[in-house]
Short mmCIF file of C-alpha atoms in Angstrom, two decimals:
data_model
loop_
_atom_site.label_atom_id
_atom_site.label_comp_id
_atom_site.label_asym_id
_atom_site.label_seq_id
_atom_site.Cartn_x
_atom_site.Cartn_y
_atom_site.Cartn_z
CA UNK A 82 68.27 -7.00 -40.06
CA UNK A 83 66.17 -8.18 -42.75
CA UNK A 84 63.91 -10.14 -40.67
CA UNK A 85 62.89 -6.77 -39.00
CA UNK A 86 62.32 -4.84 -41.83
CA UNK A 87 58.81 -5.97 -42.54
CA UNK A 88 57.59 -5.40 -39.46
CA UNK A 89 59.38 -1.35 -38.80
CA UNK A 90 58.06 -1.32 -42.52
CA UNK A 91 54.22 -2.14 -41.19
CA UNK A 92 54.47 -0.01 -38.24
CA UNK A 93 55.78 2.92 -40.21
CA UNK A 94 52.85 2.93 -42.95
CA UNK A 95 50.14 2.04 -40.05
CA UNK A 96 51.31 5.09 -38.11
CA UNK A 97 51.35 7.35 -41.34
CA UNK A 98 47.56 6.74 -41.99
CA UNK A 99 44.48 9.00 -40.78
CA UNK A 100 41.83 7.17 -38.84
CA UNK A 101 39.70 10.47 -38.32
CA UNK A 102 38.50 11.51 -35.29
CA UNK A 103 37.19 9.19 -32.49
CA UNK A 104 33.48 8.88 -31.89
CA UNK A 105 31.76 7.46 -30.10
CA UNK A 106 30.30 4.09 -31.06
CA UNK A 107 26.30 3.74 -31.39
CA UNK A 108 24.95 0.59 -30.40
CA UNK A 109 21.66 -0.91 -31.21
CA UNK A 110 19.08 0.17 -29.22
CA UNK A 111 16.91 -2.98 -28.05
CA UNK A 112 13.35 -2.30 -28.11
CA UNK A 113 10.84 -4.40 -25.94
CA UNK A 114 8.60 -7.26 -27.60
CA UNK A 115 5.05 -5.64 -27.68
CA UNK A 116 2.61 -8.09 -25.72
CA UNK A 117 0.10 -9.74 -27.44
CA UNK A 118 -3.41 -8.14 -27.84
CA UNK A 119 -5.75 -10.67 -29.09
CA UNK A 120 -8.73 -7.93 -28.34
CA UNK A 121 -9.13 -4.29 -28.02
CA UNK A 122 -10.71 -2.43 -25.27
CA UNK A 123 -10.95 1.03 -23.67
CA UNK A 124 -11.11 1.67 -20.00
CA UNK A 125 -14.85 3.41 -19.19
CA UNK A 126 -14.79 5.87 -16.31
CA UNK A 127 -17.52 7.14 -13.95
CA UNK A 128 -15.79 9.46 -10.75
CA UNK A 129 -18.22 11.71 -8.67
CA UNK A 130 -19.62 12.85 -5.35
CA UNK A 131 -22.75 13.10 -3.78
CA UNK A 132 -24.41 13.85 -1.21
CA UNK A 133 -23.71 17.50 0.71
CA UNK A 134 -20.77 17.85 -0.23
CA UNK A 135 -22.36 17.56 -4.12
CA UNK A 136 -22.88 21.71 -3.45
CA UNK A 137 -20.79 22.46 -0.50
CA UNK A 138 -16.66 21.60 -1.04
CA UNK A 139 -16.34 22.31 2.32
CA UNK A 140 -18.79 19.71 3.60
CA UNK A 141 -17.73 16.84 5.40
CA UNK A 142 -21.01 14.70 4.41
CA UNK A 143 -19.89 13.07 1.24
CA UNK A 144 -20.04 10.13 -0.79
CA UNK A 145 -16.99 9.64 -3.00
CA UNK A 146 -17.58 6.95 -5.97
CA UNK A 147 -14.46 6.41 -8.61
CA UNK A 148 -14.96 3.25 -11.19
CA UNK A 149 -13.16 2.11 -13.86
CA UNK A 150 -13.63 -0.96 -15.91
CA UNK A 151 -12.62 -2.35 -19.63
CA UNK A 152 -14.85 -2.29 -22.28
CA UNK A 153 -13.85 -5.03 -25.31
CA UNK A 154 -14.62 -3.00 -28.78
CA UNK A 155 -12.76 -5.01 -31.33
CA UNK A 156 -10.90 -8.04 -32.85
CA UNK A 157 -13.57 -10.38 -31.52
CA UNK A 158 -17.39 -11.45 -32.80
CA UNK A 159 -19.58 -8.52 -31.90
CA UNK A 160 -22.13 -10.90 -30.43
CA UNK A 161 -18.92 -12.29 -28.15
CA UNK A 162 -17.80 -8.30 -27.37
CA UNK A 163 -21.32 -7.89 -25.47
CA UNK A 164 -21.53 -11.13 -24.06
CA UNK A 165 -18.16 -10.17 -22.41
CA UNK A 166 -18.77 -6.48 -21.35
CA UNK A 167 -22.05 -7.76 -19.46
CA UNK A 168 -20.41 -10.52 -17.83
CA UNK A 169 -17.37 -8.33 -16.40
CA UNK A 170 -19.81 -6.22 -14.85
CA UNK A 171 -21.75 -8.56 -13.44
CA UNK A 172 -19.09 -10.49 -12.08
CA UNK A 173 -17.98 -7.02 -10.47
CA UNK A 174 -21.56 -6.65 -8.68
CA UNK A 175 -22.20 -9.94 -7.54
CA UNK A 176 -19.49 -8.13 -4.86
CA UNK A 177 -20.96 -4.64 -5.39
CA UNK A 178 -24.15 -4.10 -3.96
CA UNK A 179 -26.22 -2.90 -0.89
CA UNK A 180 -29.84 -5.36 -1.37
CA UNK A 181 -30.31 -6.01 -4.99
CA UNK A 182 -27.85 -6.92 -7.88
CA UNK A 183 -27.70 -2.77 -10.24
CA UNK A 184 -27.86 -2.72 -13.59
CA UNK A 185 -25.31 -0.51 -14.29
CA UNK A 186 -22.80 1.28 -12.50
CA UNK A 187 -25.12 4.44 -12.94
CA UNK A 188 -27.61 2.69 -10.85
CA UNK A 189 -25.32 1.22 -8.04
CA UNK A 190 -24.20 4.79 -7.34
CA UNK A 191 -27.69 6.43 -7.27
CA UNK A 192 -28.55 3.56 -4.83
CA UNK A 193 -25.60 4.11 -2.16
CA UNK A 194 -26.47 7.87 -2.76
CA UNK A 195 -29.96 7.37 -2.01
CA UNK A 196 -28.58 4.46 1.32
CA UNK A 197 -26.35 7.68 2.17
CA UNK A 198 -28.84 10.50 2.08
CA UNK A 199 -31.24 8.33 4.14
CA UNK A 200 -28.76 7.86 6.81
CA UNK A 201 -27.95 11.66 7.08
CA UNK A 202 -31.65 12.66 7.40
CA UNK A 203 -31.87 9.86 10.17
CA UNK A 204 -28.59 10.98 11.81
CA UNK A 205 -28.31 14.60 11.02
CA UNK A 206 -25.01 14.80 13.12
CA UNK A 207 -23.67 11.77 11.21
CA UNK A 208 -20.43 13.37 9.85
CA UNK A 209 -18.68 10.27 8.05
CA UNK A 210 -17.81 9.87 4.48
CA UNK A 211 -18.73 6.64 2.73
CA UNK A 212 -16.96 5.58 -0.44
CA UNK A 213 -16.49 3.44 -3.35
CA UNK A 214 -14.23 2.25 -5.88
CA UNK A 215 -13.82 0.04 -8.94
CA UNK A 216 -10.62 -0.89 -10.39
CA UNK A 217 -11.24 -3.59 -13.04
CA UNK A 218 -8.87 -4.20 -16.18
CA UNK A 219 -7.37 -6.84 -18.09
CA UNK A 220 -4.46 -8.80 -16.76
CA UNK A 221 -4.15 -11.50 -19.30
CA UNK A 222 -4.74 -12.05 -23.07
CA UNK A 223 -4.31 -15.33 -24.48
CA UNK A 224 -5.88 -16.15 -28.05
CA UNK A 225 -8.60 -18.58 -26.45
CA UNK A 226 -9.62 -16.39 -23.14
CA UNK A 227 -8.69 -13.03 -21.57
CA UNK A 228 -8.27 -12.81 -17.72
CA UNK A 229 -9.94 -9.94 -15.68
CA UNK A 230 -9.11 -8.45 -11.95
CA UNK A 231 -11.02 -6.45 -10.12
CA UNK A 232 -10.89 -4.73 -7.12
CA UNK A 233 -14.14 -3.66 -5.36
CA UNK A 234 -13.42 -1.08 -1.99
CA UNK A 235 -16.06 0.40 -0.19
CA UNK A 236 -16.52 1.96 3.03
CA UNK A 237 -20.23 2.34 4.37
CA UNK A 238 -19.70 2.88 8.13
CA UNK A 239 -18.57 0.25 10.61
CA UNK A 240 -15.81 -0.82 11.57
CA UNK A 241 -13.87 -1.53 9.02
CA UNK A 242 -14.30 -1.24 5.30
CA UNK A 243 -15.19 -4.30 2.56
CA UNK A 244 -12.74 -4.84 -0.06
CA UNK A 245 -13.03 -7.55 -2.32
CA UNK A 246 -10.72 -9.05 -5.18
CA UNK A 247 -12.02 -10.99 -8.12
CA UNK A 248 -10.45 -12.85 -10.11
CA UNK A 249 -12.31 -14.24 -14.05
CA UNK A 250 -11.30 -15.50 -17.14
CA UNK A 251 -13.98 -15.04 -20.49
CA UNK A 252 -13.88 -17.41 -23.53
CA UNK A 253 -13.10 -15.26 -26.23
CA UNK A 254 -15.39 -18.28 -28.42
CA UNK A 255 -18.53 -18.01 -26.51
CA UNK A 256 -18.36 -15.10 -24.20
CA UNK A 257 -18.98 -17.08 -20.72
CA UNK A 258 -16.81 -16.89 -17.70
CA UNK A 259 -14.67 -20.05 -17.45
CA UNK A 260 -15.34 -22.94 -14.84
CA UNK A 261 -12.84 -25.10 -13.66
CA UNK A 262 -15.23 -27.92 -15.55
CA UNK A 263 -14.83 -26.16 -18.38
CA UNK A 264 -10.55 -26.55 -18.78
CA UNK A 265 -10.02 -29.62 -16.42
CA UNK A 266 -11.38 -33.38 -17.02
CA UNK A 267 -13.52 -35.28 -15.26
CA UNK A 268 -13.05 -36.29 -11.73
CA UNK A 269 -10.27 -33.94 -11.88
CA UNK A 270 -11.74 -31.96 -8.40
CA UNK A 271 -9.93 -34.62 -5.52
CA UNK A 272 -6.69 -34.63 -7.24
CA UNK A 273 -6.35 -30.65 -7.76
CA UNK A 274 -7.77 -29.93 -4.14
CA UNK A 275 -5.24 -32.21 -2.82
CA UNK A 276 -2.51 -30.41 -4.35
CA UNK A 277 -3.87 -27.25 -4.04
CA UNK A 278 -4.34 -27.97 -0.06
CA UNK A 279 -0.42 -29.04 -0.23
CA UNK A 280 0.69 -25.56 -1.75
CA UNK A 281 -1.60 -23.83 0.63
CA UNK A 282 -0.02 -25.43 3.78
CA UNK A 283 3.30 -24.43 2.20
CA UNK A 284 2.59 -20.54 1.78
CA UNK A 285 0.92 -20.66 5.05
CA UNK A 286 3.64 -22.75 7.01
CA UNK A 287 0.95 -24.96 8.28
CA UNK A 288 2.61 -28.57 8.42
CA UNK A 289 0.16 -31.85 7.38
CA UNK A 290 -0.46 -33.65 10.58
CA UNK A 291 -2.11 -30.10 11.64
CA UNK A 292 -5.73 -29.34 11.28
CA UNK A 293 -6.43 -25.57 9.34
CA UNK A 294 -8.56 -24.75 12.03
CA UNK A 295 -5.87 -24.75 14.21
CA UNK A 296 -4.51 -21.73 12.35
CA UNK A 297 -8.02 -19.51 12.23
CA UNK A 298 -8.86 -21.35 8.62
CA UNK A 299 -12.41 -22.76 7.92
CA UNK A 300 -13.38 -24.71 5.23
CA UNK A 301 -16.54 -26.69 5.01
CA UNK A 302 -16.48 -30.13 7.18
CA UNK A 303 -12.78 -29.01 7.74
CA UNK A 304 -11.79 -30.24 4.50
CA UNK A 305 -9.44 -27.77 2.14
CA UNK A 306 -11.58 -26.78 -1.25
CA UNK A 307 -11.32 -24.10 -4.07
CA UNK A 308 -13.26 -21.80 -4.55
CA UNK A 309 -14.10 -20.23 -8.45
CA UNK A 310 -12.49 -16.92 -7.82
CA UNK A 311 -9.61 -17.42 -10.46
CA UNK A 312 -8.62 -16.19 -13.41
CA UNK A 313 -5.67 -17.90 -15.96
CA UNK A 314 -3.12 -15.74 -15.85
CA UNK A 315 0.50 -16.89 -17.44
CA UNK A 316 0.31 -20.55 -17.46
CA UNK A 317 -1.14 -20.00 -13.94
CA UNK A 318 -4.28 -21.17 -12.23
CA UNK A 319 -4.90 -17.85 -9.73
CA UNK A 320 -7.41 -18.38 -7.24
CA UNK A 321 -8.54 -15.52 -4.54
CA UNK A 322 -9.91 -16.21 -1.16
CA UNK A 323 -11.55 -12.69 -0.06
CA UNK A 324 -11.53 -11.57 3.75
CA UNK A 325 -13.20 -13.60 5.82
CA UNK A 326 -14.38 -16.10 3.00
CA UNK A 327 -11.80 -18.87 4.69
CA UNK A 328 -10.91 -16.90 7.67
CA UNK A 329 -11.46 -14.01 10.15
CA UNK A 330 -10.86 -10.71 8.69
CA UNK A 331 -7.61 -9.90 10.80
CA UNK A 332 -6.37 -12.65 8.51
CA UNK A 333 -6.74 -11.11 5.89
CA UNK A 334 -7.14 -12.60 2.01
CA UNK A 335 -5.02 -15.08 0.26
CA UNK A 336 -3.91 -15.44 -3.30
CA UNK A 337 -2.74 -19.26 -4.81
CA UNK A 338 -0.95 -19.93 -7.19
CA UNK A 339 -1.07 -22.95 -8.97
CA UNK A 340 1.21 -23.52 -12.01
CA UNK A 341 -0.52 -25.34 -14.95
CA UNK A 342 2.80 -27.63 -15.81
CA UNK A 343 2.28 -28.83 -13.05
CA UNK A 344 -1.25 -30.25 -13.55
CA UNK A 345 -1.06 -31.44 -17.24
CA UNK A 346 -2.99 -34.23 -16.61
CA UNK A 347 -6.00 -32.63 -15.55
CA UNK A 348 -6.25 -30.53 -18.64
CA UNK A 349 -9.43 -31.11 -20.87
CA UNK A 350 -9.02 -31.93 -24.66
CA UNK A 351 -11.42 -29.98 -25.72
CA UNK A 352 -11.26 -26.78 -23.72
CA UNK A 353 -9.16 -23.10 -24.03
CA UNK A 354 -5.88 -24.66 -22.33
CA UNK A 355 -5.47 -27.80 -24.71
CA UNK A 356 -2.60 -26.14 -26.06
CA UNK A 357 -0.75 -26.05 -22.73
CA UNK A 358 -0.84 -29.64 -23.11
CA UNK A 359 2.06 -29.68 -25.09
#
């Protein structure tokens, strides 16, 4: 008996105690990592009509315009935060444009406005809507570069609309776009269009003893190159080939990826990825 008497003793005093009421049990709540932001920006906005329908809701004649675009305003070198802004939008209308590069958003829309008017006093039964629309923001900040996509849509008549994706990256240093020159060594074009040409054969499922042609691609003499429509995005090389740029429209666009880790050996010394080096 005496070797259960501790025990019945334990039990006895356990079961005589008050634990209080049950509740319920809180548990930390985990809250994201914030990302990064190596500059600050606000997105500018400029969404309208014109034509008829400028007067008359219930006009069919209209040109709908709706663009939006980052503008950098801090944490950087004033002198870099202009270079920037200007480039971004320059970028966007080497894509956006009826005859002659604008100067401004302003002035692209007063010249499809004035394109669209001109068409309707030619055609006064032309009933069609034309439209366009911006969507450019930052993807990417890194604490060399930021990365910028945009999106240019427009529909002007035809048969089909133009839609365009671009793809940059701006040295947060100097201002300028990046080249591939700028972040990659010398000589480094044959090896990185060789493997670039490898993972495009892959995502296309176009095997190596086939030509591209054969497929509905077209490249220059038939040989596979990049283009500078990319953007560094997440240890990433992303490069955009736009409608009809490599191929007929019905293709569509295509989008490569091309994973720096992968390419450490091309990486210049001196330029914004020499970190990734390591």
């Amino acid at each position: 008996m005496k070797s259960y008497l501790l025990p019945f003793l334990l039990i006895l005093t356990l079961s005589s105690c008050n634990f209080g009421s049950k509740s319920e049990q809180n548990l930390p709540i985990e809250v994201p990592e914030a990302v990064p932001s190596f500059v600050d920006y606000k997105v500018e906005r400029l969404i309208g009509q014109k034509g008829p329908c400028e007067a008359d809701s219930l006009s069919t004649q209209c040109l709908d315009y709706s663009v939006e675009y980052p503008k950098l305003t801090g944490k950087i070198p004033e002198r870099v935060i202009q270079k920037i802004n200007q480039n971004i939008k320059l970028n966007i209308f080497e894509y956006a444009f009826i005859s002659e590069k604008p100067e401004s958003f302003e002035s692209l829309v007063s010249e499809l406005a004035t394109a669209y008017n001109d068409v309707l006093k030619d055609i006064p039964e032309y009933k069609a809507s034309w439209s366009m629309e911006v969507n450019s923001d930052i993807i990417y900040q890194d604490t060399a570069f930021i990365s910028v996509a945009s999106t240019i849509f427009s529909y002007t008549g035809g048969a089909h609309p133009d839609a365009y994706q671009v793809y940059r990256s701006y040295d947060l240093a100097t201002g300028d776009p990046i080249k591939l020159s700028d972040i990659l060594g010398l000589g480094f074009e044959r090896d990185l269009n060789e493997a670039a040409e490898i993972e495009f054969r892959m995502l296309k499922e176009i095997p190596p003893s086939q030509a591209l042609k054969v497929k509905g691609y077209f490249f220059e003499n038939g040989k596979f190159e990049l283009n500078d429509n990319f953007a560094i995005i997440n240890k990433s090389l992303i490069f955009y080939f736009n409608p009809f740029e490599i191929a007929p429209y019905a293709v569509g666009p295509t989008e490569l990826e091309l994973k720096l880790t992968d390419y450490v050996n091309l990486i210049k010394e001196t330029g914004v990825l020499n970190a990734y080096k390591n």
